[in-house]
Every structure is written in structure tokens, then in C-alpha cells.
Coordinates of C-alpha atoms and ligand atoms in Angstrom, one line a residue:
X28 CA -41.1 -8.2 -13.9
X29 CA -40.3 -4.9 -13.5
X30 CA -36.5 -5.4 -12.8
X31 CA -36.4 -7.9 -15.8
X32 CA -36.9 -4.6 -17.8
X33 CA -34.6 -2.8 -16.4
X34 CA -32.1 -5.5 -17.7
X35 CA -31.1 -3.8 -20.8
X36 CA -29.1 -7.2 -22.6
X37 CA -29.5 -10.9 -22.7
X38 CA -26.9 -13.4 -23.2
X39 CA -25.3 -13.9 -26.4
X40 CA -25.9 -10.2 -27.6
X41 CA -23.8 -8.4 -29.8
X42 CA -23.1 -4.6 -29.2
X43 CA -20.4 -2.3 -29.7
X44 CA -19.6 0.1 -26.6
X45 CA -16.9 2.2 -24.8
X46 CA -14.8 1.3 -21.8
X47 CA -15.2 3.8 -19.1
X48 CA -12.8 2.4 -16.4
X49 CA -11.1 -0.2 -15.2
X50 CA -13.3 -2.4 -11.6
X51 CA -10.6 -3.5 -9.2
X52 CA -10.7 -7.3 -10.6
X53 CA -8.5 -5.1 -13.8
X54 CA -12.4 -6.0 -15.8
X55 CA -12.8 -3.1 -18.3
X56 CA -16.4 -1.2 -17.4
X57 CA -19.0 -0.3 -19.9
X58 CA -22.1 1.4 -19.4
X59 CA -25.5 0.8 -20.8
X60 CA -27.5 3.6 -19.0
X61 CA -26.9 2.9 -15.5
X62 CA -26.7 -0.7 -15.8
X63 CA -22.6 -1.9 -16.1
X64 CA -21.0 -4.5 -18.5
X65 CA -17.7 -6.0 -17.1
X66 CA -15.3 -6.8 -20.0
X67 CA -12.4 -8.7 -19.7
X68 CA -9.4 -7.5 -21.7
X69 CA -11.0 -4.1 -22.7
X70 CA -9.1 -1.0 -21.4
X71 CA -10.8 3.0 -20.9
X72 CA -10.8 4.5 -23.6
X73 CA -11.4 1.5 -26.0
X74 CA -13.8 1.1 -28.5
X75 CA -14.8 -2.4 -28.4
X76 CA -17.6 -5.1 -30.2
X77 CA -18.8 -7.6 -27.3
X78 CA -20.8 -10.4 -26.8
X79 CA -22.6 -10.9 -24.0
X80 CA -21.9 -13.9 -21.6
X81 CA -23.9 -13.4 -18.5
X82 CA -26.7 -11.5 -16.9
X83 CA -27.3 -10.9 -13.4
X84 CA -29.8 -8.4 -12.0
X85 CA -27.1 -5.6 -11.3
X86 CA -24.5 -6.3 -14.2
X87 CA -23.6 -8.7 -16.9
X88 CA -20.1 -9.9 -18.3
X89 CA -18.9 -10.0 -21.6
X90 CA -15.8 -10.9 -24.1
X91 CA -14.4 -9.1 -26.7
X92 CA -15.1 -10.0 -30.0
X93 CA -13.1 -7.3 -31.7
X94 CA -11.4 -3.7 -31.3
X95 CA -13.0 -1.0 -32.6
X96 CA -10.3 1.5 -31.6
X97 CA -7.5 0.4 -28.7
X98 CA -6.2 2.2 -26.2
X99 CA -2.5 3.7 -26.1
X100 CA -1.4 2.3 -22.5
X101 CA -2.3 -1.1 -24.2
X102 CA 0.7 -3.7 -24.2
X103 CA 0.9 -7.1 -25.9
X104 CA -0.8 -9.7 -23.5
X105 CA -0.5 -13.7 -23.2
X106 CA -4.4 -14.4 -23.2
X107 CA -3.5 -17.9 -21.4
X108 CA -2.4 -16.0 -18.0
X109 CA -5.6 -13.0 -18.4
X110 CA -8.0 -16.5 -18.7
X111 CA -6.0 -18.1 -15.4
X112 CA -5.9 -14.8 -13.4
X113 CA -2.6 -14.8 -13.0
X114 CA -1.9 -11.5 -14.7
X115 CA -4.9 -9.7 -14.8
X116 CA -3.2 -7.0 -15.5
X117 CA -0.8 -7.5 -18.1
X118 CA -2.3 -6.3 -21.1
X119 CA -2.2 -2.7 -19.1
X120 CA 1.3 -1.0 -19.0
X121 CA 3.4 -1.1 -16.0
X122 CA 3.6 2.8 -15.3
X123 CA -0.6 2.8 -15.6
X124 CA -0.9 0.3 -13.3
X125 CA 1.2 2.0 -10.8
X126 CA -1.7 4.6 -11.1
X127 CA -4.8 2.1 -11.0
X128 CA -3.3 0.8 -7.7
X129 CA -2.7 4.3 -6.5
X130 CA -6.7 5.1 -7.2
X131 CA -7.5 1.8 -5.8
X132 CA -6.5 3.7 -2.5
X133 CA -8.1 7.0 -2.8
X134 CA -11.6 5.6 -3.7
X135 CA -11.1 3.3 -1.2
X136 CA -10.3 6.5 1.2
X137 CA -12.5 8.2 0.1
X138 CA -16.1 5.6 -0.3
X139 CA -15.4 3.6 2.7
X140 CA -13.1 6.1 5.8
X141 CA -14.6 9.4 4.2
X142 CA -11.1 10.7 3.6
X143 CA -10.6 12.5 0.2
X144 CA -7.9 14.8 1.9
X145 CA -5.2 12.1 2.5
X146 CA -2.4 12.1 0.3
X147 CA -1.9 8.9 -1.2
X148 CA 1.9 9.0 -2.6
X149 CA 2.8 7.4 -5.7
X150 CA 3.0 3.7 -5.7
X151 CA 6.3 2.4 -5.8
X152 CA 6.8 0.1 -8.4
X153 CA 9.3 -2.5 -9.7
X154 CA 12.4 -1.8 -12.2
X155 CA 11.6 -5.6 -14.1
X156 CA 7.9 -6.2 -13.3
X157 CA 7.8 -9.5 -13.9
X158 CA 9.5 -13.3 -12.7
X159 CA 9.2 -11.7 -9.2
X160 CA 7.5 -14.4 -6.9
X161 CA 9.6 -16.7 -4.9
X162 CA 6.6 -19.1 -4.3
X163 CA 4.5 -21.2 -6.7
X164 CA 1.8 -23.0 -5.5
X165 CA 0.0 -25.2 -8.3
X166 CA -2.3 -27.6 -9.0
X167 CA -1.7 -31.4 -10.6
X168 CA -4.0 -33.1 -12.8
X169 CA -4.0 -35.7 -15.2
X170 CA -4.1 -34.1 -18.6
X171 CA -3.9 -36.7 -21.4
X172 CA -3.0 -39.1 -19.5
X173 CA -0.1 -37.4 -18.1
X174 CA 0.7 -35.7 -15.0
X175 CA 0.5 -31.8 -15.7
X176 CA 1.0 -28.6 -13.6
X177 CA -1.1 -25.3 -14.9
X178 CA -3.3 -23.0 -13.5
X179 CA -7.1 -22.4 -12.9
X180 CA -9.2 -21.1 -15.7
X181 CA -10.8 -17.9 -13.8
X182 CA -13.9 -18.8 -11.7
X183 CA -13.6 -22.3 -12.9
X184 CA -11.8 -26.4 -11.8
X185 CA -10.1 -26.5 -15.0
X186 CA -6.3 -26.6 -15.0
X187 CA -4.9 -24.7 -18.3
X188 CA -1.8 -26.4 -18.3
X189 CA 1.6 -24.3 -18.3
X190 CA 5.4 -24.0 -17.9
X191 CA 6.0 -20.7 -18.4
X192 CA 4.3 -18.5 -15.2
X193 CA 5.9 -15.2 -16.0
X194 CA 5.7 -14.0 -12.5
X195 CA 7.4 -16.5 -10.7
X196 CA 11.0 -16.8 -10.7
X197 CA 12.5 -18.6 -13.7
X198 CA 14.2 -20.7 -11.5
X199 CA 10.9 -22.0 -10.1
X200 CA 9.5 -22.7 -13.4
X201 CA 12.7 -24.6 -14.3
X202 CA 12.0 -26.4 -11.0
X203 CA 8.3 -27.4 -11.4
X204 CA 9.4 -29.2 -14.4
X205 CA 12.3 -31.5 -13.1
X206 CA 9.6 -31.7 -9.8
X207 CA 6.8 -33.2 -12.5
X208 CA 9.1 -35.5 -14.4
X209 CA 10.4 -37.0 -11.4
X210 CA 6.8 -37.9 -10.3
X211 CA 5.9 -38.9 -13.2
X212 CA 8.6 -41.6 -13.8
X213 CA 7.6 -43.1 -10.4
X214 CA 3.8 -42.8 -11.9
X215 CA 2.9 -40.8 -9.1
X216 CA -0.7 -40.4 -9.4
X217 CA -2.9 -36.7 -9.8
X218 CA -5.5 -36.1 -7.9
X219 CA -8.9 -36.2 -9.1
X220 CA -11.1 -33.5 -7.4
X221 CA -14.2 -34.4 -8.8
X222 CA -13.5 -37.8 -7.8
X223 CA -11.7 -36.7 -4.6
X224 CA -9.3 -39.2 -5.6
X225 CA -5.8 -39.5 -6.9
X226 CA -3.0 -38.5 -4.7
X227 CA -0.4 -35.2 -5.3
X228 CA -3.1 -32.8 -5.1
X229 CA -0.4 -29.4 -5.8
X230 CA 3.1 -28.9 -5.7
X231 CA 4.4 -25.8 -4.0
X232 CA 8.0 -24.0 -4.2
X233 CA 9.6 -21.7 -2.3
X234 CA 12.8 -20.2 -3.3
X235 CA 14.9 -17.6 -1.7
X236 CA 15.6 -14.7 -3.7
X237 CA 18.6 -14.0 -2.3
X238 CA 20.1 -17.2 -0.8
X239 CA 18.9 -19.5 -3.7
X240 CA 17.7 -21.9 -1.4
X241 CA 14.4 -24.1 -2.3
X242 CA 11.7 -25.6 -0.2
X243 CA 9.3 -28.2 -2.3
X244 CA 6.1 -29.2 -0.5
X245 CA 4.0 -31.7 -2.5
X246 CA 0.6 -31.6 -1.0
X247 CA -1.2 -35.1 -1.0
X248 CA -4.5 -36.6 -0.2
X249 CA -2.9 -39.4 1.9
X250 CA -0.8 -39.5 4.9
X251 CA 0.9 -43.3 3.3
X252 CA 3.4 -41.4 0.4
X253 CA 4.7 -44.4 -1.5
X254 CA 9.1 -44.4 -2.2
X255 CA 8.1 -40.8 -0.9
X256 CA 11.6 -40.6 0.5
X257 CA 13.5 -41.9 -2.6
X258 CA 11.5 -39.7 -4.7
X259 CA 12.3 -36.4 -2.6
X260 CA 16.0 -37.6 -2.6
X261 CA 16.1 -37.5 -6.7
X262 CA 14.6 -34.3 -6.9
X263 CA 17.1 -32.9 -4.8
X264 CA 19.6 -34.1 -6.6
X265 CA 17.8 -32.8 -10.0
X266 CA 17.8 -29.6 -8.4
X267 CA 21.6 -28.3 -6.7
X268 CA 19.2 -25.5 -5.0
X269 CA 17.0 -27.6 -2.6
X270 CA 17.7 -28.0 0.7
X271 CA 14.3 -29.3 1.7
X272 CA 11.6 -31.4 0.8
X273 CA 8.5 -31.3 2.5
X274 CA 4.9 -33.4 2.3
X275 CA 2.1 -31.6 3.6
X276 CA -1.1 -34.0 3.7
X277 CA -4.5 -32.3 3.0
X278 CA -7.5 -35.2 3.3
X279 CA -10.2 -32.7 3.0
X280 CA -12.3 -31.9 -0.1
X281 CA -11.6 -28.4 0.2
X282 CA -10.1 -25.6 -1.8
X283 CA -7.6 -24.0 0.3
X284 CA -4.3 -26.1 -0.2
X285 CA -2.4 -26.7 2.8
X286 CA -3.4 -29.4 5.3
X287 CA -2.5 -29.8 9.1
X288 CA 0.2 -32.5 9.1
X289 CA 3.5 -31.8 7.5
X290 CA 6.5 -34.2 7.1
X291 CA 9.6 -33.6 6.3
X292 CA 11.0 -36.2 2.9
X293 CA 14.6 -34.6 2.3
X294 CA 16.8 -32.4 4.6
X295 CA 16.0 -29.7 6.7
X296 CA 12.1 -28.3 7.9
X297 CA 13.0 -24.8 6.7
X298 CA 14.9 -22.8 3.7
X299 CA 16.4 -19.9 4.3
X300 CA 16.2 -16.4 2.7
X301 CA 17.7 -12.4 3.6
X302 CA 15.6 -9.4 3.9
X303 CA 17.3 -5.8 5.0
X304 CA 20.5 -7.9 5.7
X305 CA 18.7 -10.2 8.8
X306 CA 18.2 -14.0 8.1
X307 CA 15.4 -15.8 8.1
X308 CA 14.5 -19.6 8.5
X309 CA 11.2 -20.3 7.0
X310 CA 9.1 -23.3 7.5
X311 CA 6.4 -25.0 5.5
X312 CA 3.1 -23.4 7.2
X313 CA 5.2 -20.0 7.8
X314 CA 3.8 -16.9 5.8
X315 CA 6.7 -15.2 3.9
X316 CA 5.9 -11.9 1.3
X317 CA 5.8 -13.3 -2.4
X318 CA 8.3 -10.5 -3.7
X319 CA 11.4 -10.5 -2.1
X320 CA 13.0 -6.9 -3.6
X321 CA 9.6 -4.8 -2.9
X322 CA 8.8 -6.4 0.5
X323 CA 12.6 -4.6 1.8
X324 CA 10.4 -1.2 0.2
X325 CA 7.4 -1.8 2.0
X326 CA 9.4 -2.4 5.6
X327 CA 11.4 0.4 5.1
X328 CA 8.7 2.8 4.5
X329 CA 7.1 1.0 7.3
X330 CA 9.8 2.0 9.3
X331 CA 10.2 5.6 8.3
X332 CA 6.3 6.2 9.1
X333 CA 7.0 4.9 12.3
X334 CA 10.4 7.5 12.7
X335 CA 11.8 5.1 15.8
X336 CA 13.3 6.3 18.6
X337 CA 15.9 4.1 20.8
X338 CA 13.6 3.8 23.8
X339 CA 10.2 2.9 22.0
X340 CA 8.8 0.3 22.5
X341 CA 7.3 -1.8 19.1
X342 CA 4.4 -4.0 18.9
X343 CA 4.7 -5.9 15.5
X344 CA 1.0 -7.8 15.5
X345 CA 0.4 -10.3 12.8
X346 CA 4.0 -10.9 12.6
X347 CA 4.8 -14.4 11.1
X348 CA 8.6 -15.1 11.4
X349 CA 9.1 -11.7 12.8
X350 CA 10.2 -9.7 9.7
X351 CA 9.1 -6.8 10.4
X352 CA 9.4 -6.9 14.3
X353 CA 13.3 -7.9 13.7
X354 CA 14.3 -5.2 10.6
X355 CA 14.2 -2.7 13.6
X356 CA 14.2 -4.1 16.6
X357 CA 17.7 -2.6 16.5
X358 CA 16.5 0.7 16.6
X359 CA 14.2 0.5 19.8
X360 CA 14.1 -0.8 22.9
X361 CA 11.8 -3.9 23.0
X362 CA 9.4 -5.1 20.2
X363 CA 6.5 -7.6 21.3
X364 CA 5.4 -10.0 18.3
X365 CA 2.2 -11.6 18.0
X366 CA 1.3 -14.1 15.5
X367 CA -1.5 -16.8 15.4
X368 CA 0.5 -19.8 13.4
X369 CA 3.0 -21.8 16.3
X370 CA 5.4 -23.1 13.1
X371 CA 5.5 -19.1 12.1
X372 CA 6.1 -18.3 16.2
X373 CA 8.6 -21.2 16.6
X374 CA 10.5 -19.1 13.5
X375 CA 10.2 -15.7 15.0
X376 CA 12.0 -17.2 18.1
X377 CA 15.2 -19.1 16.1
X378 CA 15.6 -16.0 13.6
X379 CA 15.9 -13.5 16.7
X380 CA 18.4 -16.2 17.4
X381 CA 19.9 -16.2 14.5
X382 CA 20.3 -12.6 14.4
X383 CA 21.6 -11.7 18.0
X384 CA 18.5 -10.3 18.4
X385 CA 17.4 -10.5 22.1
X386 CA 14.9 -7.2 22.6
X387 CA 12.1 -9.5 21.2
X388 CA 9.2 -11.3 23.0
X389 CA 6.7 -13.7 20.8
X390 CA 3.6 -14.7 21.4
X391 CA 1.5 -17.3 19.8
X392 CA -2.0 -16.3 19.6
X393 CA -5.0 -14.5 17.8
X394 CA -4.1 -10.7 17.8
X395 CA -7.3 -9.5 18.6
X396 CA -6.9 -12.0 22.1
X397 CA -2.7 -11.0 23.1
X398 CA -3.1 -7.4 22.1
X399 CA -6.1 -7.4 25.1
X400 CA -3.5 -9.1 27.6
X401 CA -0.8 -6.8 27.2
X402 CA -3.0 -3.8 27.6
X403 CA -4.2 -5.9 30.8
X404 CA -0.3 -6.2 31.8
X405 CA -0.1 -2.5 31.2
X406 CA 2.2 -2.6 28.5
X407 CA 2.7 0.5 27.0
X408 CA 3.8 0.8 23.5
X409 CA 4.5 3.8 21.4
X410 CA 4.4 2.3 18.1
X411 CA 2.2 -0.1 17.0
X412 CA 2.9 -1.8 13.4
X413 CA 0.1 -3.9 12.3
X414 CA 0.0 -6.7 9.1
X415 CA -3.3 -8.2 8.9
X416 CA -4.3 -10.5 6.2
X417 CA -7.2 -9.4 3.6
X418 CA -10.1 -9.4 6.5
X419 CA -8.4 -6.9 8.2
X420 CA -8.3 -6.1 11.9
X421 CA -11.0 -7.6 14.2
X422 CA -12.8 -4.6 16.3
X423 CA -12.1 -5.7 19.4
X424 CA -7.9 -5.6 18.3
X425 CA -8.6 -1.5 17.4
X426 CA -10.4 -1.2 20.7
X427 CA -7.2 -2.6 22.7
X428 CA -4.7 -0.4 20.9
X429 CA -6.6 2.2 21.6
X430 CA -6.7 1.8 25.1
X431 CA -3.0 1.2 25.2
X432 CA -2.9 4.9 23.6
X433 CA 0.5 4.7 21.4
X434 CA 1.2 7.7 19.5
X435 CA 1.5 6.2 16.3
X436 CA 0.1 3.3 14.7
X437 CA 1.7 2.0 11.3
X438 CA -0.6 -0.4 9.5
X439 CA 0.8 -2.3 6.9
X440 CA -2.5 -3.6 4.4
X441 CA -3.0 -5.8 1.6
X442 CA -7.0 -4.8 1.2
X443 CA -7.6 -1.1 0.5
X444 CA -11.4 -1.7 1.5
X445 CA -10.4 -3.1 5.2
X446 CA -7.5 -1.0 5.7
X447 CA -10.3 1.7 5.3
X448 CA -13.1 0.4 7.0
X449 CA -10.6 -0.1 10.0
X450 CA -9.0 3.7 10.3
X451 CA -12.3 5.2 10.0
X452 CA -12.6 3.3 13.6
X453 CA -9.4 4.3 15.0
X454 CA -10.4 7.7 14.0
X455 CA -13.7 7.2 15.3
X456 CA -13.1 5.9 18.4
X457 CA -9.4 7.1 19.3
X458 CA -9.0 10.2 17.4
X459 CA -6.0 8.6 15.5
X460 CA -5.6 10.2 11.8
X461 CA -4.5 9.0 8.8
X462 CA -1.7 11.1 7.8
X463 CA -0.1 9.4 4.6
X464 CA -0.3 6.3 2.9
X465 CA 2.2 4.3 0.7
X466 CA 1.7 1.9 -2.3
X467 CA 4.0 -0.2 -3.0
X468 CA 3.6 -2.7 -5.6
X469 CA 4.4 -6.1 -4.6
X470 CA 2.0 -8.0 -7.3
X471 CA 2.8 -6.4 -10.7
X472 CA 0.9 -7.6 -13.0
X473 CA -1.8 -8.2 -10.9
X474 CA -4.5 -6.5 -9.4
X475 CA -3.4 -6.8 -5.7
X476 CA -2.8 -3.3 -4.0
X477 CA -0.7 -3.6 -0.9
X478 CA -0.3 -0.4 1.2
X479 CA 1.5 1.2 4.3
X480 CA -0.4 3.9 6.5
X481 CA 0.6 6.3 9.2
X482 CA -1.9 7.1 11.8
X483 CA -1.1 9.3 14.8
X484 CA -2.9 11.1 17.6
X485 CA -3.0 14.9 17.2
X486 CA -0.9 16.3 19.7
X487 CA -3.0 18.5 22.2
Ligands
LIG527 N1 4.2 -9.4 9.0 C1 4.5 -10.7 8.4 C2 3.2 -11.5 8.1 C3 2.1 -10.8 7.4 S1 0.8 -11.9 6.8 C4 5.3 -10.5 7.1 O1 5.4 -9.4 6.7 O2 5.8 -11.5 6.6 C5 -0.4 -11.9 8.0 C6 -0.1 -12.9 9.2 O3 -1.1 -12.8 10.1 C7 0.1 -14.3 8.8 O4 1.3 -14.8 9.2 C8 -1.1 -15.0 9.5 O5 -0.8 -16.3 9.9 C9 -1.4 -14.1 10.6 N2 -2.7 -14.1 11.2 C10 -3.9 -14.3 10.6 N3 -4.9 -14.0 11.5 C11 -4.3 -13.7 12.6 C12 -4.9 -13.4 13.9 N4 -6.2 -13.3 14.2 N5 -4.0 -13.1 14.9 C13 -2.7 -13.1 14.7 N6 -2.1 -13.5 13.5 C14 -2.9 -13.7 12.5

């Protein structure tokens, strides 16, 4: 009982309280005590009336009801994409949520490596913060009978239908819609995820932000995709921009999206797109950054950490289609990519191509696995640039790059609280240390912090 008294609301109260900060999910925090009250679409400094909506042992979660007093850095908000999550962070403006991202790294610096003393430069935000991503990937469902395309309700299965995404590229949202109407005049059929029935289970587009070229996957439950062929052939000529069409079967009840088996409906198996003047052919299962224009700011402060020299030699781990491995193999001597996907490896290999690159060597494989058979080989590299996604780096990947001693490592992070967790290892077991860090924002709106660090050995 006693922790049931410590609780100090129930559900459905009514109180009126001040926001103290902002959590990293972009929830506004309010204290009872000791005992926090997550708030969405309250900012610090706001006086706001709430009503409770949940109570767990630790916290509870509440809506607004009405302002009491708002804060200044408050801008006009759709409510529709703060419900779906897809701009948490809207209702904050831009130039303060440069600085929320930039705390994000300090405290996570700070809580989780013990490091209050790096500096953590300003992040590097966008001119025009929004229509930025060149990929949408949404759900279908039947909505009134008719086939719609929205996005999740936050921590729930329900689509909130939508056209306008204000993040993604106009020219995608334009798409999505031709892409729906066609399927819907050939009464293509939703799929029904309670049911784990129905059939186009999300369609996904990915558009070159320089080279205008479009990708659209339509992820279905079946393999048999009825006039599939026909249908992809009228959407590309609905839409002057595609160059591919692409099924991608997913059987499973699951939620992650993409399934094993791809085939190819119209044209080619990849769509091309430019970063720092290399091209790149991208294929369906290939990882490529959402925002084109900050992605050339994050590599190129990637590369300035790294301060190349002609006879380095690079390791790019985690590379996908070799981005980052081919923006400067130029500048070095060799670079050595690593990347667990085989499409994404098969890509890294034609865009070297494709570039007159030939100082590159790919290897398919888990990181953690090729980074312990090159130090076996005695490969010796002076720089190496890491990419991981949100889990970080596995232990046994930190303990082979420290036993190929390079002097500098470059890691490249979308997860403050791994990228942490991880350099307080290479500190503790290689003496490497964290000299600066970068953000650079390449989800505005949002609350994703992506970083760049620069860890070196003390020279003795
Ligand atoms: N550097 C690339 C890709 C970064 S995303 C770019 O900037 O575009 C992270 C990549 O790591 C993805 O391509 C993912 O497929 C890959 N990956 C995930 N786990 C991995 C592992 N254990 N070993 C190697 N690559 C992995």
C-alpha cells in the first residue's frame, strides 16, 4: 500500500500546474513533489489546467485542458501530426529546438559517459524546417469504406487519415495520392491487421532530392499481386518521376514493415539520388538518410573530425551504399566498408563503380564479426568512421578497434544515450577521448537528435 500513497493523482483529475522541462519524447514535465506528470503539448514555462489520463507507479500522463499562461517560444501547431508523432515538436520553435537537441547531448554526456567537460557545438539546423524527408512509409486501411493512407495515432493501431505530412517532400504527398487512387480504381484491397487480412499492408516512397527520381514499394501480405504489373505501369505514367516500382511481400503479423522477398512491377530495382556530387543507386532494402540537404552537413563534418590525410587508410563500418566510405575515399588511400544488408553491399559495389571509385573494399557482414577479421588480417587503419543504428555498437566491435589502435575514431550517432554508453568504453578500455561533438539536425520537427563525435588517443 505504501507506494499507492506515494501516488499523489488518479485518473481523471483536474489540476493546474507548471511545466518545468521538456523529456526527450518533446512531453512537457510537471512536478507534483517528486512524482512527474508528462504533458503532451505543454512547453517550460507554461501555466497549464490538465486532466489526468494515466497512472503508473513512477509517473502519470496527462492532456491539456486549457492554458493558463503560454510560453513565448510557442508556435502554432497542427494537433493532427502532435497526436500521430510525426512532429512532436512542432508546436516548439525551430531555433529552441536546435537547443533541446543540443541538451539532449550534454545530459546524455554527462548521465550516461560522465563527461560534463565536452563541448557540444551548436546544432546545425535547417534554413526551411519542414517538407524535408525523401521517404514516406505509410500505412493503408479501409476508412469508410475507402482505401486511405494516414498515420498512427501515438502508442495506438489507429490510422488518422492524412494528405498533407508536412515533413515529407510535397512531391511525395502529391504522389501518395495519384499511388491511392490508382489502387483504389482497381479495388485493391487494405489490409486488415486485426484480421491479418486484406492485402497492401503500406505504401512506401522514395524520392531523390536532387535527381527527382521515385522508387514506390507497395508492401503486401501476399506474394500472388493481382494486374500487379498493369497497375505499377499506370502509376508510372501518373507520375513523370518514377522510374521504379517495387513489391515488397511482408506475410508476417508483425510491426516492422518490410518483408524478405522483393519484386520488381515497373522499371528498374533502384532510383538514383546525389550526395557531395557522387551518385548513388539505391535499392528497395538499402538504408538511405531521410534528409538529403543536412545528411551532406553531417558527412562533411564527419570528414573534417576525421582531418584525412592521402595515405590513411578509412574504415567506414555500418556503411549501407557506401556514402560515407565514398564522399572521401578520394582523399585517402583505401577505405574498407562493412555493412550487414547484401542489397545495401551489392550498392556500395555499383556506386564505387559508378563513381571511378576503385580504393574501396566491401564486405557483407555484422560489424561487430568483419571488424574482428581485419584486425586478424592485421589491417591497420587510422581512421575509423562508425554509423550504427539506435542500439549502438556491440562491445565486442569497440574491443576490435581498439586492438587495431587507429588514432582517431569518428562516430556518427542517431541515439545520444548509446553513442554515450559506447565512448565511455573506448575511453575505458582504449584511452580514446571524446574531443567534440556535432548536432546536426536531420529530423526537424521531431525529436530525433543525430550527432557526430571525434574521439582520439592522447598523443604520449
Ligand atoms: N552509413 C550509412 C548507413 C547508416 S544506417 C549512411 O549514412 O547511409 C546504419 C546501417 O547499419 C544500416 O545500413 C544497417 O543495415 C546497418 N547495420 C545494422 N546492424 C549492423 C551490424 N551489426 N553490422 C553491420 N551493419 C549493420
Amino acid at each position: 500500500m505504501k507506494e499507492k500513497e506515494m501516488i499523489p493523482v488518479k485518473k481523471n483529475d483536474v489540476l493546474e500546474v507548471t511545466i518545468e522541462d521538456l523529456s526527450y519524447e518533446g512531453l512537457g514535465v510537471a512536478k507534483l513533489g517528486r512524482f512527474p506528470i508528462f504533458v503532451e503539448n505543454a512547453l517550460p514555462e507554461e501555466i497549464v489546467n490538465i486532466k489526468i489520463v494515466k497512472v503508473l507507479k513512477k509517473f502519470a500522463f496527462a492532456i491539456v485542458l486549457d492554458y493558463v499562461k503560454k510560453a513565448k517560444n510557442r508556435v502554432e501547431a497542427d494537433k493532427k501530426l502532435l497526436q500521430t508523432g510525426i512532429a512532436p515538436l512542432q508546436h516548439l520553435a525551430y531555433e529552441d529546438q536546435l537547443i533541446f537537441k543540443q541538451k539532449q547531448v550534454k545530459k546524455a554526456l554527462e548521465k550516461i559517459a560522465n563527461l560534463p567537460e565536452v563541448p557540444v557545438l551548436n546544432t546545425l539546423g535547417m534554413e526551411k524546417p519542414f517538407g524535408y524527408r525523401n521517404k514516406a512509409q505509410v500505412p493503408v486501411r479501409k476508412i469508410e469504406g475507402e482505401l486511405k493512407t494516414g498515420f498512427f495515432r501515438k502508442n495506438s493501431h489507429d490510422v488518422i487519415p492524412m494528405t498533407d505530412f508536412y515533413i515529407q517532400e510535397p512531391k511525395i504527398d502529391e504522389a501518395l495520392q495519384k499511388v491511392v487512387e490508382i489502387l483504389q480504381s482497381f479495388n485493391v484491397k487494405a489490409y486488415n491487421e486485426a484480421q491479418h487480412e486484406g492485402f497492401l499492408r503500406h505504401i512506401i516512397i522514395r524520392y531523390g532530392h536532387y535527381s527527382h527520381e521515385m522508387m514506390v514499394i507497395l508492401v503486401t501480405r501476399k506474394d500472388k499481386f493481382f494486374r500487379g504489373e498493369i497497375i505499377a505501369k499506370k502509376i508510372a505514367e501518373a507520375i513523370p518521376e518514377v522510374v521504379s516500382v517495387m513489391q515488397n511481400v511482408n506475410e508476417d503479423k508483425t510491426n516492422v514493415i518490410l518483408g524478405k522477398v522483393n519484386h520488381v512491377l515497373y522499371g528498374k530495382e533502384t532510383y538514383r539520388d546525389t550526395l557531395l556530387g557522387n551518385t548513388y543507386e539505391i535499392s528497395a532494402p538499402s538504408f538511405y538518410q531521410v534528409n538529403t540537404k543536412q545528411t551532406e552537413k553531417l558527412y562533411e563534418t564527419a570528414i573534417d573530425f576525421a582531418d584525412l590525410k592521402a595515405d590513411d587508410i578509412v574504415v567506414d563500418a555500418y556503411c549501407g551504399i557506401g556514402t560515407i566510405g565514398l564522399s572521401l575515399a578520394k582523399k585517402v588511400a583505401k577505405v574498407y566498408g562493412v555493412e550487414v544488408v547484401p542489397e545495401a553491399i551489392a550498392d556500395a559495389k555499383k556506386n564505387a563503380l559508378l563513381n571511378d571509385i576503385e580504393n574501396v573494399t566491401y564486405q557483407v557482414g555484422k560489424a561487430e564479426d568483419v571488424m574482428k577479421k581485419w584486425q586478424e588480417k592485421n589491417i591497420k587503419p587510422n581512421v575509423v568512421m562508425v554509423d550504427p543504428p539506435r542500439k549502438g555498437l556491440a562491445e565486442s566491435f569497440i574491443d576490435a578497434t581498439i586492438a587495431m589502435n587507429p588514432e582517431k575514431i569518428v562516430y556518427v550517432s542517431c541515439n545520444p544515450a548509446t553513442f554515450a554508453r559506447d565512448v565511455a568504453l573506448f575511453k575505458e578500455k582504449g584511452g580514446y577521448e571524446l574531443e567534440k561533438m556535432q548536432p546536426v539536425d536531420l529530423f526537424p520537427q521531431t525529436t530525433h537528435v543525430e550527432c557526430v563525435g571525434l574521439l582520439s588517443k592522447k598523443k604520449k
